Structures are given as C-alpha cells and as structure tokens.
Coordinates of C-alpha atoms and ligand atoms in Angstrom, one line a residue:
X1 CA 72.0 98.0 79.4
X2 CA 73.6 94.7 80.7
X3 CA 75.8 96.2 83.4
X4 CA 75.0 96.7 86.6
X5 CA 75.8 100.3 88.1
X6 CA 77.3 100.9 91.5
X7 CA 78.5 103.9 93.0
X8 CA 81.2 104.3 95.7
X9 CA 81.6 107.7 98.1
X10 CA 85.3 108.1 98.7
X11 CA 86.0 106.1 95.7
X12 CA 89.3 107.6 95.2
X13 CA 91.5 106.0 97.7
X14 CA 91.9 103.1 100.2
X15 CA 88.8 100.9 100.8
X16 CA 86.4 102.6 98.0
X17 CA 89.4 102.6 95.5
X18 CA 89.8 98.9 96.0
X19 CA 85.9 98.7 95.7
X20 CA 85.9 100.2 92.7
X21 CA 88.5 97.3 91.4
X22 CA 86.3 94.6 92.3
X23 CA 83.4 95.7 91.1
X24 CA 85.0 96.8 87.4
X25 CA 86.5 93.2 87.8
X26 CA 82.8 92.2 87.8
X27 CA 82.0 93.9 84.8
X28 CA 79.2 96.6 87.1
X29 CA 79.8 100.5 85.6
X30 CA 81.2 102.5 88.6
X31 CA 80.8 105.8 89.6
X32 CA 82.8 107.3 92.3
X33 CA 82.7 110.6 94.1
X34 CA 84.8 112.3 96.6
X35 CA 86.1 116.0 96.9
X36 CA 89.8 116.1 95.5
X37 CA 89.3 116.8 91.3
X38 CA 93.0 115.9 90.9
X39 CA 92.6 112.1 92.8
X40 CA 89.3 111.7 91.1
X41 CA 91.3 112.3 87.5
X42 CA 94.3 110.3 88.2
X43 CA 91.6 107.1 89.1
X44 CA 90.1 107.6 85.8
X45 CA 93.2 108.0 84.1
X46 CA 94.8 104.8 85.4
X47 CA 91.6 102.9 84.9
X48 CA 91.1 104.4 81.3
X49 CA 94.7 103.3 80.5
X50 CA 93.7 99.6 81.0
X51 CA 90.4 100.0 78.9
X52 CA 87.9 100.6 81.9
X53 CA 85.5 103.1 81.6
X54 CA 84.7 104.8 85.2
X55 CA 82.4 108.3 86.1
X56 CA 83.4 110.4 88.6
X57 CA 81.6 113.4 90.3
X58 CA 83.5 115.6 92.6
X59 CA 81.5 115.9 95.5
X60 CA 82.0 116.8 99.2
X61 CA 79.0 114.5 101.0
X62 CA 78.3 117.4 103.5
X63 CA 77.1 119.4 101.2
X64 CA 73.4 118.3 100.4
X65 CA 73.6 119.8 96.3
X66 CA 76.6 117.8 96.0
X67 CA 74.8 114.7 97.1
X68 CA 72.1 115.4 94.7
X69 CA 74.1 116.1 92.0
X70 CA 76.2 113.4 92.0
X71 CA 72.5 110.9 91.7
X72 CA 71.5 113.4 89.2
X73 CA 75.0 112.7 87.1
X74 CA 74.6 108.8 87.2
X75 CA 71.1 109.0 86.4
X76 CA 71.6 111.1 83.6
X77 CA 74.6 108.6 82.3
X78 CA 73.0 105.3 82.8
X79 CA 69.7 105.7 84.0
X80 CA 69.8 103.4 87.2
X81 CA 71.5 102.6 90.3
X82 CA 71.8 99.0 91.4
X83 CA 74.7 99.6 94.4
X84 CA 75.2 102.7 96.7
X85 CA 78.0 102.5 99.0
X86 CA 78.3 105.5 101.5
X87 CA 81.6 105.0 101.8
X88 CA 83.3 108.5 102.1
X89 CA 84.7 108.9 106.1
X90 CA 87.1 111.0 107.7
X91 CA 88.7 110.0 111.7
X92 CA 89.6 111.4 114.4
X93 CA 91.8 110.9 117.6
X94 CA 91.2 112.4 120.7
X95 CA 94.2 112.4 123.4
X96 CA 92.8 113.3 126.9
X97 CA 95.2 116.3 126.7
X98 CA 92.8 117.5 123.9
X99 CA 89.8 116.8 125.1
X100 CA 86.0 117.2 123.8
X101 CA 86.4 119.1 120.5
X102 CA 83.3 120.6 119.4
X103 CA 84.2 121.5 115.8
X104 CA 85.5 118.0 115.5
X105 CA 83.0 116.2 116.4
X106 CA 80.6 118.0 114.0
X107 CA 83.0 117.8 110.9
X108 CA 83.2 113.8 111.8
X109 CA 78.9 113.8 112.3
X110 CA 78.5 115.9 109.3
X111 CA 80.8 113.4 106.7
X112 CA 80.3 110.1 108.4
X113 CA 76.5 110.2 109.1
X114 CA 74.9 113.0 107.1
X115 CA 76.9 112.5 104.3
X116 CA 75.6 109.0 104.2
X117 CA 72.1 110.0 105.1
X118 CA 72.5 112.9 102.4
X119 CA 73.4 110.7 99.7
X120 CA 71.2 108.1 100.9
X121 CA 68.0 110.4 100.3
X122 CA 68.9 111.2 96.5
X123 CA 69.8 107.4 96.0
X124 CA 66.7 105.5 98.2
X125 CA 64.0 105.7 95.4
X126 CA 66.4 104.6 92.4
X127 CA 67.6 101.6 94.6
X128 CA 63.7 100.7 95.3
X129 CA 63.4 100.8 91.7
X130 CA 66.2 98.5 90.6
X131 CA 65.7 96.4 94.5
X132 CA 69.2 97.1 94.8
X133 CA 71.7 97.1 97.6
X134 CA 72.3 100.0 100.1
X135 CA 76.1 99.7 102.1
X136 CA 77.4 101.6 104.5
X137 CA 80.6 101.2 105.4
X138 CA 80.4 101.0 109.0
X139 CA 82.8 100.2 111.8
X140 CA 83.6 98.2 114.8
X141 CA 83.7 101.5 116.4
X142 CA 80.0 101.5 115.6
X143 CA 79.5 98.6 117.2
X144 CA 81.0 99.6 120.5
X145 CA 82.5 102.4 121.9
X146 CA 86.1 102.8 121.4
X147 CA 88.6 105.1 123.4
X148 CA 89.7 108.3 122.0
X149 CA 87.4 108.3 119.1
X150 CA 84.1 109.4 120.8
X151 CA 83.1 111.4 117.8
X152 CA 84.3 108.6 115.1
X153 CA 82.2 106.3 117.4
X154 CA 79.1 108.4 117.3
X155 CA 79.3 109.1 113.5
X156 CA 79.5 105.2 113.1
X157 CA 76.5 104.5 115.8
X158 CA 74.4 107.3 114.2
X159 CA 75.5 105.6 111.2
X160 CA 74.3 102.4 111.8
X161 CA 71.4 103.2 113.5
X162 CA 70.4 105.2 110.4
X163 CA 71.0 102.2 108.1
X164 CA 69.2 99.8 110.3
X165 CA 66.0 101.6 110.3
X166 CA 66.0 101.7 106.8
X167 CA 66.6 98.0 106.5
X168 CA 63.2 97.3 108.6
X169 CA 61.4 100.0 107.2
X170 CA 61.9 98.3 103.6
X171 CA 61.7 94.7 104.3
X172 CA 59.3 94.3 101.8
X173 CA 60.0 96.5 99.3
X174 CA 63.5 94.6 98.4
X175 CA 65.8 96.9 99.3
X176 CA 68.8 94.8 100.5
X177 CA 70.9 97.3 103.2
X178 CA 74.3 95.7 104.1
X179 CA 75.9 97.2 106.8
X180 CA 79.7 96.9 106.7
X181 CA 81.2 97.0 110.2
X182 CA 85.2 97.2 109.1
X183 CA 88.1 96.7 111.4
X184 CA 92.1 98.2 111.3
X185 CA 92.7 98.4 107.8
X186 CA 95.1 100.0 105.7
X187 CA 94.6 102.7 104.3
X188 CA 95.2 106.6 104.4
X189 CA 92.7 107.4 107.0
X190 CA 95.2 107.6 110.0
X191 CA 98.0 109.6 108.4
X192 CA 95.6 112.2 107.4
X193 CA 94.7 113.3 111.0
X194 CA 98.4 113.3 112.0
X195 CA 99.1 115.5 109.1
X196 CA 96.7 117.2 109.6
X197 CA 96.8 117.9 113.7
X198 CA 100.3 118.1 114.9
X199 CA 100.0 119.0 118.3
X200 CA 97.3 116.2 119.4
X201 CA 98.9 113.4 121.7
X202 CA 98.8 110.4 119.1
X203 CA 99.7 107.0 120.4
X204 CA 102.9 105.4 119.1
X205 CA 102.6 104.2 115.5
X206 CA 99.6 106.3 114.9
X207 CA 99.3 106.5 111.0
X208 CA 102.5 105.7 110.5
X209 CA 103.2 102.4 107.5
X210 CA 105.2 100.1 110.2
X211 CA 101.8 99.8 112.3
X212 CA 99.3 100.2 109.1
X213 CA 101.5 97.2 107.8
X214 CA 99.7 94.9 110.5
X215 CA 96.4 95.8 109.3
X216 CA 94.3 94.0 106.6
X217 CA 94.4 95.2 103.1
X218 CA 92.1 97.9 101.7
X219 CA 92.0 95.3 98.8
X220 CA 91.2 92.1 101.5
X221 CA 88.7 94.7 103.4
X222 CA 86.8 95.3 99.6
X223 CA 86.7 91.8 98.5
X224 CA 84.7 90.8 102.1
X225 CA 82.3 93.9 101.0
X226 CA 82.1 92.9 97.3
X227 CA 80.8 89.5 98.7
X228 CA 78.7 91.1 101.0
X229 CA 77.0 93.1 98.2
X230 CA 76.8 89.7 96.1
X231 CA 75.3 87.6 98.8
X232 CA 72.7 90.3 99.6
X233 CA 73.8 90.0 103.5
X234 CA 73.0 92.2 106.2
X235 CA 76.2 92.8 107.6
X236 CA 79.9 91.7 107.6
X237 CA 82.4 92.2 110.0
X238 CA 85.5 91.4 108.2
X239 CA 88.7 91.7 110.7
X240 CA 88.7 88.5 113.4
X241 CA 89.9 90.9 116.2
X242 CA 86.7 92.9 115.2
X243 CA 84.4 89.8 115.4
X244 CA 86.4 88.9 118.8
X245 CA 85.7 92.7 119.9
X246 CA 81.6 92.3 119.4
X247 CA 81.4 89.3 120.8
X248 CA 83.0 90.1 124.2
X249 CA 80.9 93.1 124.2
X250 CA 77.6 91.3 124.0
X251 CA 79.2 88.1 126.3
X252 CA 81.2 90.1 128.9
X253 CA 81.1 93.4 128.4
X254 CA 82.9 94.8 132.0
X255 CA 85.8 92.5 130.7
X256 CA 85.9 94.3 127.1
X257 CA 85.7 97.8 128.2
X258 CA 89.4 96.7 130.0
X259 CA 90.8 95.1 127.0
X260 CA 89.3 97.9 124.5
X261 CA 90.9 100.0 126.9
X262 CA 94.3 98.7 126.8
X263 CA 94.2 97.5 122.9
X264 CA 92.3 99.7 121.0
X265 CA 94.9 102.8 120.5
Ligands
LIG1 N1 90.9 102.2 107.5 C1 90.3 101.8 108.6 O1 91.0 101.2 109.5 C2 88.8 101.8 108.7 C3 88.2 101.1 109.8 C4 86.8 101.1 109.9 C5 86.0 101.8 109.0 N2 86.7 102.5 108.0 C6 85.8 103.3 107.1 O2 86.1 103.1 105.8 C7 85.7 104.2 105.0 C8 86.8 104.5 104.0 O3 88.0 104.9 104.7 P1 89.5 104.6 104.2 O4 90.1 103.9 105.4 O5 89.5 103.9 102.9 O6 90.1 106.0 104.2 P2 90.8 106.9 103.0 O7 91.8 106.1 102.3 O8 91.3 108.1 103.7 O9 89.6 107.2 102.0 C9 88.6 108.1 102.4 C10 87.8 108.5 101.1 O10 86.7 109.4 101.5 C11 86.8 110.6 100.8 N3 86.2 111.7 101.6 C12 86.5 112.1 102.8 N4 85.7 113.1 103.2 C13 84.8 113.3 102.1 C14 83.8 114.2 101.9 N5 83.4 115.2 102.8 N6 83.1 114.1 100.8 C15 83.4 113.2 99.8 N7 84.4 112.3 100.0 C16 85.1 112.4 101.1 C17 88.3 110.8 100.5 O11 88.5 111.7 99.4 P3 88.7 113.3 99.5 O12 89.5 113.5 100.7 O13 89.3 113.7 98.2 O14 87.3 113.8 99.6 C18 88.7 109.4 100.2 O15 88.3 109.0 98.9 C19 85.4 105.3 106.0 O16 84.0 105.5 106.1 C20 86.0 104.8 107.3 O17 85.4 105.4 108.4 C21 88.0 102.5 107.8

C-alpha cells in the first residue's frame, strides 16, 4: 500500500476535522475517532460524496478498550500507522465564583491527558514500526499557566510533559513527536462549556461567534499542524499572540503574569 495512514482523535469537528482535510488533500488514508456516531457518519458521508474514502471508530479516549480498539480497527484495515494525533480535548472555565471543581478537573485530566496517553500506548509500537510521527495537540495553556482554566492548564502540562518524555526516550529509535502548542482558534470548544454550564460566570463573548470570529481558523490552525507533521518538527506554536505569550514568560515573566491576567479571558 502507497498511502500513508494517519489517524486523528476528535476528528469530527473543528481542528481534527480540518486535519482530516489536509491530510485526504495529501492523498494519507484517515481514520478518525471521537464519541458522537451521528457526527462521525455525517464526516464520512460528506467525504464519501466527494469520492474520499475515510474510517471512523466511535471512541470515547477515557475509556482505555476504546483506545485499544480503535488501533485494533486501523490495524485490521490497513495494517500500519504512519500519524497519531491525540487530538480529542474538552475545556473548561472556571469563574472565581465557582471555584476548584473536583469533578471537572478530572473529566478535563481524564480526556486531555489520559486519553492521549491511552491512545498513545496502543499506537507507540506501530509508529516505531513505520518511524512515524506522534502529535499532540497541545496548547499555550500548556505552556504557561492561564487564568480560570487551572484544570485545562494541567491537562495540557501533563500533556506535554507526557509527550516530551517520549520524544527523549525515543531519540534513536525514529519516532518523530511533534508537540502542537495551539492558540484562540475557532472552533466549537468554547460554546460547548457554556451550553453545557449555565450558571458559571463566563467572561463577555465567551463562546459566542462575534469573539470566535477574531480567532484563527480551525482550517489555518490544521494547515500549521499538517506542516508540522511534514517537516518532522518538534513543535509549532501557530497563533503570534501565543509565540508573544511564551516568550514573555521565559523573558519577563512578573510582567506576563499581569498581562495574562488582564488578556487571557
Ligand atoms: N479551539 C481552541 O481555541 C484551542 C486552543 C488550544 C488547543 N486546542 C485543542 O485543540 C483540540 C481540538 O479542539 P477543537 O478546538 O477543535 O474543539 P472541538 O471543535 O470541540 O472538537 C473536539 C473534538 O474532540 C472530540 N472529543 C471530545 N471529548 C472526547 C472523548 N472523550 N473521546 C473522544 N473524542 C472526544 C469531539 O467529539 P465528541 O464530542 O463527539 O466526542 C470533537 O471531535 C483540543 O485538544 C483542544 O484542547 C484548542
């Protein structure tokens, strides 16, 4: 088989549904996997109606069988991985009304970092066999701490720190590990936690399309990971206000917890 294969977690919407465009566009077989049967169907439908073949496995990543099963599936279709993006996140906002929420914080561990270390396991040896590329996609929040999103900023830490590790641990078995660290982009991800939580204390424009209209595309956000993937990079860091973020956190960091304070909401 000439194609390469690639498979995208939360493949069915925003960033991993542009993903999954750019990667078809490069003629890779995709498999994506998330939890909603109905989204996953309607992805395969519209792709099958321009002539592109896609797999999808309903999976939730918290759930380790899932995990395993959708890396049994893709084995059993076409016998190799070349790309794994752990993609699939959920986020959180935290007014200091709320406060600490437990139950939050271990939904938002259990999908953002075990899901990808989940996944991760089934995937490792078939990517050491095909010296393919591991991605997470990561976040500035990952990078450094950001206000009312203490538990999204852990999952994205624990995240990266997971990724990292694996990256040394592999040097020189040619496992290229790309660790995406995304900035504002638009996508779904916001709305779903004010849907979802109507009595938290959401800042203004929270979620809502006049502020997600300021944000890069889920398309623009893809095509930097796409390159990412092609270039066999370690990490990108595709929004300028993200680079600009990082930067002042390793340069002046006193003077970015104020603006991080006042901007990042
Ligand atoms: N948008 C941003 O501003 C931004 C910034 C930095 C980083 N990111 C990261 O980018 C990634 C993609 O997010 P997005 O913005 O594209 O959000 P999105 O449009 O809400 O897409 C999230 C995807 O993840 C899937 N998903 C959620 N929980 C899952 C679970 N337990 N198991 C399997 N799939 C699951 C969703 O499908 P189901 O709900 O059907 O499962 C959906 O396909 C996330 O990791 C996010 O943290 C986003």
């Amino acid at each position: 088989m000439d194609n390469k294969i690639v498979v995208i977690t939360g493949g069915s919407s925003g960033i991993g549904r542009a993903l999954c465009d750019c990667f078809i566009d490069a003629d890779y077989k995709v498999a994506i996997a998330s939890r909603s049967e109905k989204i996953l169907e309607k992805v395969k439908s519209d792709l099958s109606s321009e002539g592109h073949e896609i797999l999808t496995v309903k999976t939730d990543v918290r759930v380790d069988n899932d995990c395993k099963n959708l890396v049994d599936k893709v084995i059993e279709k076409y016998g190799r991985i070349d790309v794994f993006i752990n993609n699939a996140g959920i986020t959180w906002y935290e007014s200091n009304e709320d406060g600490i929420n437990i139950e939050k914080h271990r939904e938002i561990l259990d999908t953002n970092h075990f899901g990808t270390v989940q996944c991760t396991k089934y995937a490792l040896p078939h990517l050491l066999k095909s010296k393919g590329s591991l991605v997470g996609v990561c976040s500035i929040a990952g990078e450094v701490g950001l206000p009312n999103r203490s538990a999204y900023s852990a999952s994205k830490f624990a995240m990266n720190g997971f990724l990292s590790s694996l990256r040394v641990q592999y040097l020189n078995k040619g496992l290229h590990v790309l660790i995406t660290y995304v900035g504002y982009t638009s996508t779904n991800i916001r709305k779903i936690v004010k849907d979802d939580y109507k009595s938290s204390q959401f800042p203004p424009g929270y979620g809502e399309t006049v502020k997600e209209k300021g944000m890069m595309s889920a398309e623009e956000t893809a095509r930097y990971i796409f390159n990412g993937v092609k270039r066999r990079k370690r990490y990108v860091r595709p929004t300028s206000v993200g680079q600009l973020t990082v930067w002042l956190n390793k340069l002046f960091p006193k003077l970015n917890d104020k603006l991080a304070a006042k901007y990042y909401n």
